[in-house]
XYZ file of C-alpha atoms in Angstrom:
587
model
C -46.187 -15.659 -6.111
C -45.674 -18.242 -8.824
C -45.946 -21.856 -7.767
C -42.493 -22.752 -9.017
C -40.750 -19.969 -7.153
C -42.637 -20.691 -3.955
C -40.807 -23.974 -3.585
C -37.687 -22.047 -2.662
C -39.377 -21.090 0.568
C -40.542 -24.636 1.211
C -37.243 -26.388 0.400
C -36.490 -29.013 3.009
C -33.119 -29.419 4.689
C -31.885 -32.983 5.242
C -28.850 -33.726 7.410
C -27.927 -30.057 7.375
C -27.612 -30.076 3.582
C -29.390 -28.034 0.960
C -31.749 -30.413 -0.874
C -31.009 -29.881 -4.582
C -34.401 -30.776 -6.085
C -38.082 -30.887 -5.157
C -40.596 -33.163 -6.868
C -43.254 -30.896 -8.387
C -44.719 -33.402 -10.859
C -48.282 -33.154 -9.583
C -48.218 -29.481 -8.601
C -47.141 -28.385 -12.074
C -49.588 -30.640 -13.956
C -47.144 -33.131 -15.478
C -49.296 -36.173 -16.342
C -48.520 -39.687 -15.174
C -49.316 -42.477 -17.628
C -47.717 -45.823 -18.392
C -45.383 -46.402 -21.319
C -43.392 -43.142 -21.124
C -39.936 -43.471 -22.647
C -37.755 -40.554 -23.760
C -38.153 -36.852 -23.084
C -37.064 -33.743 -24.965
C -37.016 -30.063 -24.004
C -37.425 -27.035 -26.292
C -39.260 -23.719 -26.424
C -41.518 -24.812 -29.280
C -43.696 -21.652 -29.273
C -40.857 -19.145 -28.733
C -42.457 -17.560 -25.673
C -39.223 -17.682 -23.659
C -40.259 -20.680 -21.526
C -39.084 -24.212 -22.206
C -41.671 -26.890 -23.002
C -41.549 -30.697 -22.680
C -42.235 -33.589 -25.038
C -42.511 -37.108 -23.584
C -42.453 -40.060 -25.980
C -44.505 -43.157 -25.260
C -44.560 -46.872 -26.010
C -48.070 -48.161 -25.178
C -48.759 -51.638 -23.847
C -47.700 -54.087 -26.552
C -50.901 -56.086 -26.033
C -52.815 -53.106 -27.322
C -54.782 -52.515 -24.131
C -53.018 -49.282 -23.188
C -54.419 -45.989 -24.482
C -51.411 -43.914 -23.419
C -49.731 -41.672 -25.980
C -46.953 -39.136 -26.448
C -47.457 -35.868 -24.585
C -46.601 -32.256 -25.451
C -46.583 -30.013 -22.380
C -46.699 -26.237 -22.839
C -44.982 -24.210 -20.142
C -47.362 -21.522 -18.893
C -44.860 -18.751 -18.145
C -43.254 -20.740 -15.329
C -46.491 -21.319 -13.433
C -47.363 -24.863 -14.547
C -47.781 -26.988 -17.664
C -50.753 -27.677 -19.935
C -51.157 -30.847 -21.995
C -51.645 -29.476 -25.528
C -50.970 -32.743 -27.377
C -54.332 -32.947 -29.139
C -54.692 -29.200 -29.695
C -51.234 -29.072 -31.285
C -51.960 -31.997 -33.615
C -49.428 -34.278 -31.915
C -51.726 -37.069 -30.735
C -50.750 -39.732 -33.263
C -50.880 -43.520 -33.152
C -47.694 -45.504 -32.601
C -44.981 -46.663 -30.209
C -42.344 -43.954 -30.028
C -39.167 -44.443 -28.019
C -37.951 -40.924 -28.623
C -38.804 -37.502 -29.966
C -36.043 -35.087 -30.985
C -36.425 -31.340 -31.577
C -34.687 -29.707 -34.530
C -35.474 -26.747 -36.789
C -35.359 -28.610 -40.101
C -36.688 -25.745 -42.259
C -34.764 -22.928 -40.520
C -37.839 -20.845 -39.762
C -36.876 -20.223 -36.141
C -39.388 -22.678 -34.648
C -38.396 -26.188 -33.447
C -39.818 -29.149 -35.347
C -40.054 -32.685 -33.936
C -39.019 -36.114 -35.216
C -40.934 -38.946 -33.497
C -39.164 -42.311 -33.817
C -41.450 -45.344 -34.187
C -39.943 -48.481 -32.636
C -42.393 -51.405 -32.743
C -44.318 -51.313 -36.055
C -47.452 -50.061 -34.303
C -47.479 -47.173 -36.709
C -44.735 -45.162 -38.388
C -42.271 -42.440 -37.527
C -43.440 -38.843 -37.930
C -41.764 -35.565 -38.844
C -43.905 -32.836 -37.304
C -43.306 -29.356 -38.743
C -44.023 -26.403 -36.471
C -46.677 -24.122 -38.010
C -45.677 -21.244 -35.667
C -49.209 -20.949 -34.299
C -48.979 -23.595 -31.573
C -49.805 -26.460 -33.940
C -47.819 -28.892 -36.100
C -48.298 -30.490 -39.509
C -47.318 -34.083 -40.214
C -45.039 -34.312 -43.254
C -46.064 -37.629 -44.768
C -43.588 -37.593 -47.682
C -40.084 -36.330 -46.956
C -37.675 -38.974 -48.242
C -37.350 -40.493 -44.758
C -38.192 -44.173 -44.362
C -40.882 -43.814 -41.711
C -41.312 -47.608 -41.530
C -37.782 -48.264 -40.252
C -37.776 -49.404 -36.621
C -35.986 -46.617 -34.781
C -34.492 -46.876 -31.310
C -33.323 -43.269 -31.178
C -32.373 -40.338 -33.390
C -30.223 -37.213 -33.493
C -30.059 -34.029 -35.571
C -26.794 -32.453 -36.725
C -25.508 -30.510 -39.729
C -22.736 -32.912 -40.730
C -22.035 -31.230 -44.106
C -22.167 -27.612 -42.803
C -24.672 -26.495 -45.411
C -26.840 -24.731 -42.845
C -29.536 -27.447 -42.691
C -30.028 -30.060 -39.980
C -29.491 -33.633 -41.120
C -31.007 -36.654 -39.372
C -29.413 -39.835 -38.035
C -31.731 -42.701 -37.088
C -30.369 -45.516 -34.939
C -32.375 -48.571 -35.912
C -33.456 -51.698 -34.130
C -32.049 -55.103 -35.086
C -31.980 -56.371 -37.879
C -31.760 -53.089 -39.807
C -28.815 -50.845 -40.678
C -28.610 -47.354 -39.203
C -29.706 -44.468 -41.401
C -28.281 -41.041 -42.210
C -30.466 -38.556 -44.083
C -29.097 -35.398 -45.650
C -31.457 -32.434 -45.478
C -32.032 -30.929 -48.925
C -35.155 -28.975 -47.995
C -35.910 -25.621 -49.579
C -38.172 -23.391 -47.494
C -41.369 -25.211 -46.580
C -40.650 -27.972 -49.085
C -39.279 -30.604 -46.678
C -37.052 -33.213 -48.291
C -34.314 -35.584 -47.102
C -32.172 -38.027 -49.044
C -30.695 -41.291 -47.729
C -26.873 -41.073 -47.742
C -26.228 -43.938 -45.309
C -24.318 -46.146 -47.731
C -22.195 -43.465 -49.366
C -21.427 -41.884 -46.001
C -20.370 -45.231 -44.525
C -22.253 -45.023 -41.238
C -24.662 -47.964 -41.561
C -22.784 -50.047 -39.031
C -23.810 -53.703 -38.740
C -27.334 -55.048 -38.951
C -26.610 -57.216 -35.884
C -26.190 -54.157 -33.661
C -28.868 -52.167 -31.880
C -27.775 -48.580 -31.327
C -29.055 -47.336 -27.986
C -28.044 -43.671 -28.294
C -26.218 -41.609 -30.894
C -24.853 -38.080 -30.682
C -23.265 -35.661 -33.118
C -20.089 -34.158 -31.635
C -17.029 -32.484 -33.177
C -14.685 -34.762 -31.302
C -11.482 -33.576 -33.016
C -12.463 -29.868 -33.199
C -11.811 -29.719 -36.939
C -15.008 -27.846 -37.760
C -17.352 -30.664 -38.779
C -19.570 -32.956 -36.745
C -18.560 -36.537 -36.062
C -20.994 -39.248 -34.955
C -20.810 -41.466 -31.880
C -23.174 -44.412 -31.277
C -23.286 -46.880 -28.386
C -24.856 -50.336 -28.582
C -26.796 -52.826 -26.548
C -25.207 -56.047 -25.283
C -21.466 -56.599 -25.535
C -20.930 -54.864 -28.844
C -18.307 -52.180 -29.512
C -19.385 -48.557 -29.678
C -18.846 -46.731 -32.970
C -17.092 -43.401 -33.489
C -17.440 -42.149 -37.063
C -15.008 -39.338 -37.897
C -16.291 -36.860 -40.451
C -13.874 -36.754 -43.396
C -15.278 -33.428 -44.607
C -16.265 -34.830 -48.001
C -19.597 -36.417 -47.126
C -18.053 -39.648 -45.859
C -17.135 -40.978 -42.417
C -14.397 -43.293 -41.129
C -14.853 -45.558 -38.125
C -12.043 -44.680 -35.692
C -13.572 -46.193 -32.578
C -10.775 -48.745 -32.021
C -8.076 -46.165 -32.768
C -9.397 -43.880 -30.061
C -10.431 -46.480 -27.481
C -14.053 -45.371 -27.690
C -15.076 -48.801 -28.948
C -14.896 -49.980 -25.337
C -18.198 -51.339 -24.017
C -17.002 -51.685 -20.439
C -19.465 -53.648 -18.327
C -21.684 -54.075 -21.384
C -25.116 -52.818 -22.401
C -24.148 -49.223 -23.161
C -27.264 -47.035 -23.045
C -27.072 -43.286 -22.380
C -24.460 -40.810 -23.613
C -23.473 -37.319 -22.480
C -20.461 -35.271 -23.649
C -18.972 -32.604 -21.375
C -15.593 -30.943 -20.730
C -15.784 -31.635 -17.006
C -12.075 -31.064 -16.291
C -11.714 -27.728 -18.173
C -8.960 -28.906 -20.524
C -10.804 -27.736 -23.647
C -11.772 -31.245 -24.809
C -15.036 -33.052 -24.200
C -15.165 -36.222 -22.140
C -18.047 -38.675 -22.477
C -20.123 -40.445 -19.827
C -21.851 -43.693 -20.823
C -24.510 -45.336 -18.653
C -24.596 -49.136 -18.449
C -25.727 -52.032 -16.280
C -23.714 -52.150 -13.071
C -20.814 -49.851 -13.970
C -20.846 -46.761 -16.148
C -17.909 -45.333 -18.041
C -16.330 -41.872 -18.040
C -13.879 -41.591 -20.917
C -11.243 -38.852 -20.778
C -9.274 -37.730 -23.795
C -5.512 -38.312 -23.468
C -2.761 -36.185 -25.081
C -2.437 -38.717 -27.927
C -6.143 -38.429 -28.779
C -7.123 -41.759 -27.231
C -9.720 -42.095 -24.496
C -9.302 -43.770 -21.109
C -12.115 -44.875 -18.782
C -11.572 -43.030 -15.471
C -15.048 -43.541 -13.975
C -13.723 -45.545 -11.026
C -10.878 -43.060 -10.453
C -13.345 -40.182 -9.987
C -15.851 -42.382 -8.099
C -18.617 -42.085 -10.717
C -18.769 -45.680 -11.946
C -21.678 -47.138 -9.948
C -24.799 -47.695 -12.067
C -27.917 -49.818 -11.743
C -29.717 -50.601 -14.963
C -29.062 -47.000 -15.847
C -30.353 -45.152 -18.908
C -30.776 -41.389 -19.105
C -27.970 -39.115 -17.926
C -27.460 -35.355 -17.596
C -23.999 -33.916 -16.890
C -24.450 -30.258 -15.937
C -23.768 -27.791 -13.116
C -26.891 -28.102 -10.974
C -25.592 -26.080 -8.007
C -23.883 -23.355 -10.087
C -20.543 -23.855 -8.334
C -18.586 -23.935 -11.628
C -18.186 -27.707 -11.923
C -20.429 -30.319 -13.514
C -22.548 -32.811 -11.571
C -24.167 -36.026 -12.804
C -27.790 -37.089 -12.541
C -28.876 -40.498 -13.888
C -32.051 -42.558 -13.939
C -32.418 -46.334 -13.777
C -34.979 -49.087 -14.127
C -35.370 -49.866 -10.442
C -36.992 -53.285 -10.847
C -33.873 -54.732 -12.492
C -31.243 -54.082 -9.813
C -33.041 -52.141 -7.042
C -31.064 -49.027 -7.955
C -33.041 -45.823 -8.350
C -32.007 -42.439 -9.677
C -28.438 -41.400 -8.864
C -27.038 -37.950 -8.090
C -23.258 -37.564 -8.289
C -22.154 -34.236 -6.858
C -18.854 -32.910 -8.165
C -16.522 -32.295 -5.222
C -13.518 -30.778 -6.943
C -12.947 -33.241 -9.774
C -14.206 -36.407 -8.069
C -17.805 -37.387 -7.331
C -19.911 -38.194 -4.291
C -23.195 -40.087 -4.825
C -25.835 -38.410 -2.629
C -29.263 -39.391 -3.973
C -30.384 -41.267 -0.845
C -29.009 -38.592 1.449
C -31.038 -35.981 -0.427
C -34.164 -38.116 -0.764
C -34.077 -38.153 -4.574
C -33.331 -41.855 -5.116
C -36.581 -42.569 -6.980
C -37.466 -46.312 -7.399
C -39.230 -46.053 -10.753
C -38.888 -47.633 -14.212
C -37.076 -44.644 -15.728
C -35.640 -44.360 -19.220
C -35.510 -40.763 -20.492
C -33.943 -37.767 -18.756
C -33.475 -34.145 -19.857
C -32.796 -30.760 -18.323
C -34.355 -27.350 -18.772
C -34.684 -24.158 -16.745
C -38.456 -24.230 -16.561
C -38.849 -21.135 -14.392
C -35.971 -19.098 -15.916
C -34.232 -18.674 -12.543
C -30.778 -19.700 -13.801
C -30.818 -23.051 -11.953
C -31.314 -26.222 -13.985
C -34.367 -28.437 -13.468
C -34.902 -32.040 -14.613
C -37.671 -34.104 -16.183
C -37.526 -37.917 -16.142
C -39.915 -40.246 -17.971
C -40.860 -43.716 -16.717
C -42.658 -46.656 -18.286
C -44.443 -47.399 -14.997
C -46.222 -44.058 -15.314
C -44.247 -42.313 -12.586
C -42.794 -39.365 -14.477
C -40.882 -36.944 -12.276
C -40.409 -33.187 -12.701
C -37.668 -31.975 -10.383
C -37.424 -28.243 -9.743
C -34.024 -27.030 -8.561
C -34.116 -25.859 -4.941
C -30.422 -25.121 -4.381
C -29.491 -22.151 -2.211
C -29.116 -19.245 -4.621
C -25.444 -18.616 -3.875
C -23.897 -19.660 -7.199
C -23.840 -17.228 -10.100
C -24.651 -18.214 -13.677
C -25.337 -17.155 -17.240
C -27.248 -18.774 -20.090
C -26.957 -18.106 -23.798
C -29.309 -19.016 -26.651
C -27.753 -19.034 -30.120
C -29.557 -18.421 -33.412
C -27.763 -19.186 -36.650
C -27.997 -17.332 -39.951
C -25.450 -19.027 -42.211
C -25.253 -22.014 -39.842
C -28.445 -23.933 -39.040
C -30.999 -21.744 -37.270
C -30.923 -23.760 -34.021
C -27.105 -23.535 -34.025
C -26.721 -27.276 -33.376
C -22.998 -28.064 -33.376
C -21.970 -24.526 -32.411
C -20.092 -24.066 -29.143
C -19.504 -21.395 -26.530
C -16.229 -21.027 -24.648
C -16.335 -18.999 -21.448
C -13.370 -17.657 -19.475
C -14.076 -16.385 -15.969
C -12.095 -16.463 -12.738
C -9.211 -18.245 -14.457
C -11.380 -21.200 -15.461
C -12.353 -22.039 -19.038
C -15.672 -23.781 -19.708
C -17.022 -25.230 -22.950
C -20.630 -25.944 -23.982
C -22.075 -27.201 -27.296
C -25.613 -27.114 -28.686
C -26.865 -30.656 -29.333
C -30.052 -32.303 -30.600
C -30.188 -35.827 -29.207
C -28.303 -37.260 -26.218
C -28.839 -38.789 -22.746
C -31.026 -41.790 -23.635
C -33.793 -41.338 -26.229
C -33.909 -37.704 -25.123
C -32.950 -34.158 -26.034
C -31.633 -31.340 -23.865
C -32.522 -27.669 -23.787
C -30.889 -25.705 -26.600
C -30.161 -22.902 -24.143
C -26.543 -23.287 -22.937
C -25.986 -22.888 -19.201
C -22.829 -22.015 -17.263
C -22.482 -22.194 -13.476
C -19.954 -19.671 -12.141
C -19.720 -20.040 -8.372
C -18.762 -16.710 -6.800
C -17.262 -15.230 -9.982
C -18.660 -11.667 -10.357
C -17.871 -11.011 -14.042
C -17.371 -12.901 -17.319
C -13.910 -12.093 -18.688
C -14.442 -13.519 -22.187
C -17.316 -15.207 -23.985
C -16.363 -16.736 -27.314
C -18.917 -18.171 -29.722
C -17.506 -20.840 -32.023
C -20.059 -21.115 -34.811
C -20.156 -24.492 -36.555
C -18.982 -22.974 -39.858
C -15.707 -21.810 -38.270
C -16.593 -18.156 -37.657
C -15.962 -16.739 -34.176
C -17.494 -13.911 -32.176
C -15.959 -12.638 -28.933
C -17.461 -10.563 -26.113
C -15.764 -9.354 -22.938
C -16.676 -7.960 -19.515
C -20.176 -9.441 -19.266
C -22.557 -9.354 -16.315
C -23.506 -12.586 -14.522
C -26.966 -13.912 -13.550
C -28.218 -12.988 -17.018
C -29.963 -14.778 -19.882
C -28.183 -13.820 -23.115
C -29.282 -14.243 -26.731
C -27.154 -13.977 -29.840
C -28.029 -14.101 -33.515
C -24.989 -14.965 -35.630
C -22.945 -11.849 -36.486
C -25.299 -9.737 -34.386
C -25.033 -8.046 -31.008
C -25.281 -9.909 -27.730
C -28.679 -9.202 -26.182
C -30.165 -9.905 -22.804
C -33.710 -11.210 -22.480
C -34.770 -7.674 -21.555
C -33.168 -6.304 -24.736
C -34.881 -8.950 -26.810
C -38.232 -8.197 -25.232
C -37.903 -4.541 -26.210
C -36.833 -5.483 -29.721
C -39.397 -8.223 -30.354
C -42.327 -6.793 -28.465
C -42.437 -3.404 -30.119
C -45.608 -3.777 -32.185
C -46.715 -1.229 -34.711
C -50.426 -1.649 -34.027
C -53.056 -2.225 -31.372
C -54.211 -5.850 -31.574
C -56.144 -8.446 -29.587
C -55.542 -12.072 -30.557
C -57.869 -15.059 -30.273
C -57.320 -16.930 -27.026
C -55.556 -20.308 -27.111
C -56.637 -22.980 -26.496
C -60.266 -22.391 -27.374
C -62.518 -24.033 -26.203
C -60.728 -24.466 -22.848
C -61.159 -25.756 -19.297
C -60.503 -23.919 -17.049
C -57.546 -21.810 -18.217
C -56.475 -20.213 -21.487
C -53.989 -17.613 -22.749
C -54.810 -14.244 -24.322
C -52.208 -12.322 -26.292
C -52.436 -8.620 -27.142
C -50.167 -5.816 -28.267
C -50.114 -2.044 -27.738
C -47.998 0.280 -29.912
C -47.059 2.778 -27.171
C -47.051 3.272 -23.421
C -50.465 3.809 -21.859
C -53.329 2.528 -19.757
C -54.703 -0.843 -20.871
C -57.522 -3.011 -19.545
C -58.490 -6.566 -20.424
C -61.851 -7.719 -19.086
C -64.186 -10.708 -19.498
C -67.988 -10.430 -19.667
C -70.863 -12.872 -19.865
C -73.422 -12.546 -22.671
C -75.581 -10.275 -20.516
C -72.737 -7.775 -20.350
C -71.845 -8.481 -16.718
C -68.161 -8.221 -15.797
C -66.905 -11.624 -14.572
C -63.111 -11.161 -14.600
C -60.625 -8.299 -14.804
C -57.444 -9.721 -16.255
C -55.436 -6.493 -16.182
C -56.154 -2.815 -15.608
C -52.959 -0.755 -15.443
C -50.410 1.372 -17.294
C -48.077 -0.684 -19.466
C -45.160 -0.059 -21.778
C -45.490 -0.604 -25.509
C -45.138 -4.280 -26.289
C -46.724 -7.646 -26.805
C -48.190 -9.422 -23.789
C -49.611 -12.828 -22.948
C -52.056 -13.100 -20.045
C -53.396 -16.258 -18.399
C -57.133 -16.362 -17.789
C -58.674 -18.861 -15.362
C -62.470 -19.132 -15.263
C -62.720 -21.750 -12.524
C -66.111 -21.498 -10.852
C -67.969 -20.136 -13.863
C -70.548 -22.027 -15.886
C -69.746 -23.478 -19.284
C -70.662 -21.272 -22.195
C -69.725 -18.384 -24.423
C -68.015 -15.296 -22.961
C -66.686 -12.034 -24.383
C -63.296 -10.512 -23.669
C -62.525 -6.860 -24.354
C -59.209 -5.023 -24.664
C -59.269 -1.223 -24.185
C -56.341 1.105 -24.833
C -57.034 4.820 -24.842
C -60.015 5.362 -27.108
C -59.533 2.069 -28.928
C -61.110 -1.248 -28.039
C -61.518 -4.718 -29.500
C -63.787 -7.601 -28.484
C -63.504 -11.348 -29.125
C -65.396 -14.468 -28.037
C -64.152 -17.438 -26.030
C -65.761 -20.751 -25.049
C -65.492 -22.315 -21.572
C -66.225 -26.066 -21.366
C -66.308 -27.261 -17.745
């Protein structure tokens, strides 16, 4: 049985309660190194399993050799550090990395934000083969000191634009994407758009959000110290107007605003926003007149430490949204916090559940790393104590997920929303690219449903204004939708995508390897297939698979632990056809 799933059996019960998460950092091969900052989740290789990027700020004295890390999810079993193999091991001090498909080829690219002049920022374009190319000239000022970044298609032209929140004393930057195919190009529109802000401010986190639901993305940025937050309303003509004071979202509360997360937690059809701070966080609810009121204390969700990353999602699938936050423990002796939604108000239960981690956390993101419909978490810490939390809730709550792919809107569908009606309750989710603190969430939207047995209506609100509606949908299902297409399940997609026209054996990746690698092959029709590994004397050393399979494309994991370093052969046989390739084991 897979390692991740086996934790369900081993889940511990404290005080008669179901422990929501189990720490599987070491078991699943998530590295621990100092200097980790933000974290971002995306399925960068389109294998159906979500991967992790952790940004890193090495020791400023130059004695630390730590670096950013790209972790490939091995079909829900564990993770492999592929940073060097993917071409992502670059020099610098990066507070955040944000995924976004800037060239609309269906594969996520990554912007790495340099913060301390140890190097420069990087735009890494996905080559669709597990590696990335560094675009050195793109119109982006890679020398600007960036605290965080966010992608969003503010002009609705189908291409993701880039906002960079800069460190003092620079002005913030907005870049319009004018790329054509593989020719990557951005142009600086900060001044004409009117979003530069003030050079005396240091934006901690920025998010694109259509706050007024008028069909174009607005921009919200919070700042360090006791400086007002900024809400820039999109005027629809390439310019923005600062309406933060008009809406009440200028409020900095207890000061030192850090993390941001938007969510319609009260099901009124409008997003609220949670902001982490030092001492007391803020939860701002939209009022009928369009202004926002801080109700964090009213719903008992105001207590913070020196709190940074935040995720506001339904972790127990009971159809309401819980809060998980991470803090820098050494500042106020407050660790990670878990606010469980108890019918519209919150109960902080991290110590009760044993998940009050006393680490120097900054970044936090969610993903469903084992595809079980229950959300997991990854938190990054500068003291080297990263934490990967696998969800261990009792599997009583129902759920669905949906992954959107744009055609006329940007391919990643950033800014598009899904409205779900089930059991008399209406939920709203939006695809984002940059939130929490210096982090990025999964682009797969998740809905917890409680005991609801059927989805009444699922409505997709594409960012260009078009709408698709589906009714009577099954629960506990991963859905996929390409704009203007049919709604598919993961099983449907597998049949559609993995229907190859030829027999083929691919080169293993990574190669060389130690001790595990992946081998991909395809068969054009149903039949008996065998995949075997031999030494150079022709002796069989491993049988990877030997069975009847349906037509499709497959990826198998091969582990050669216990064998000597050297060259080996692997052979795929299907009917009367066979193909042989070489692989190199380096112990």
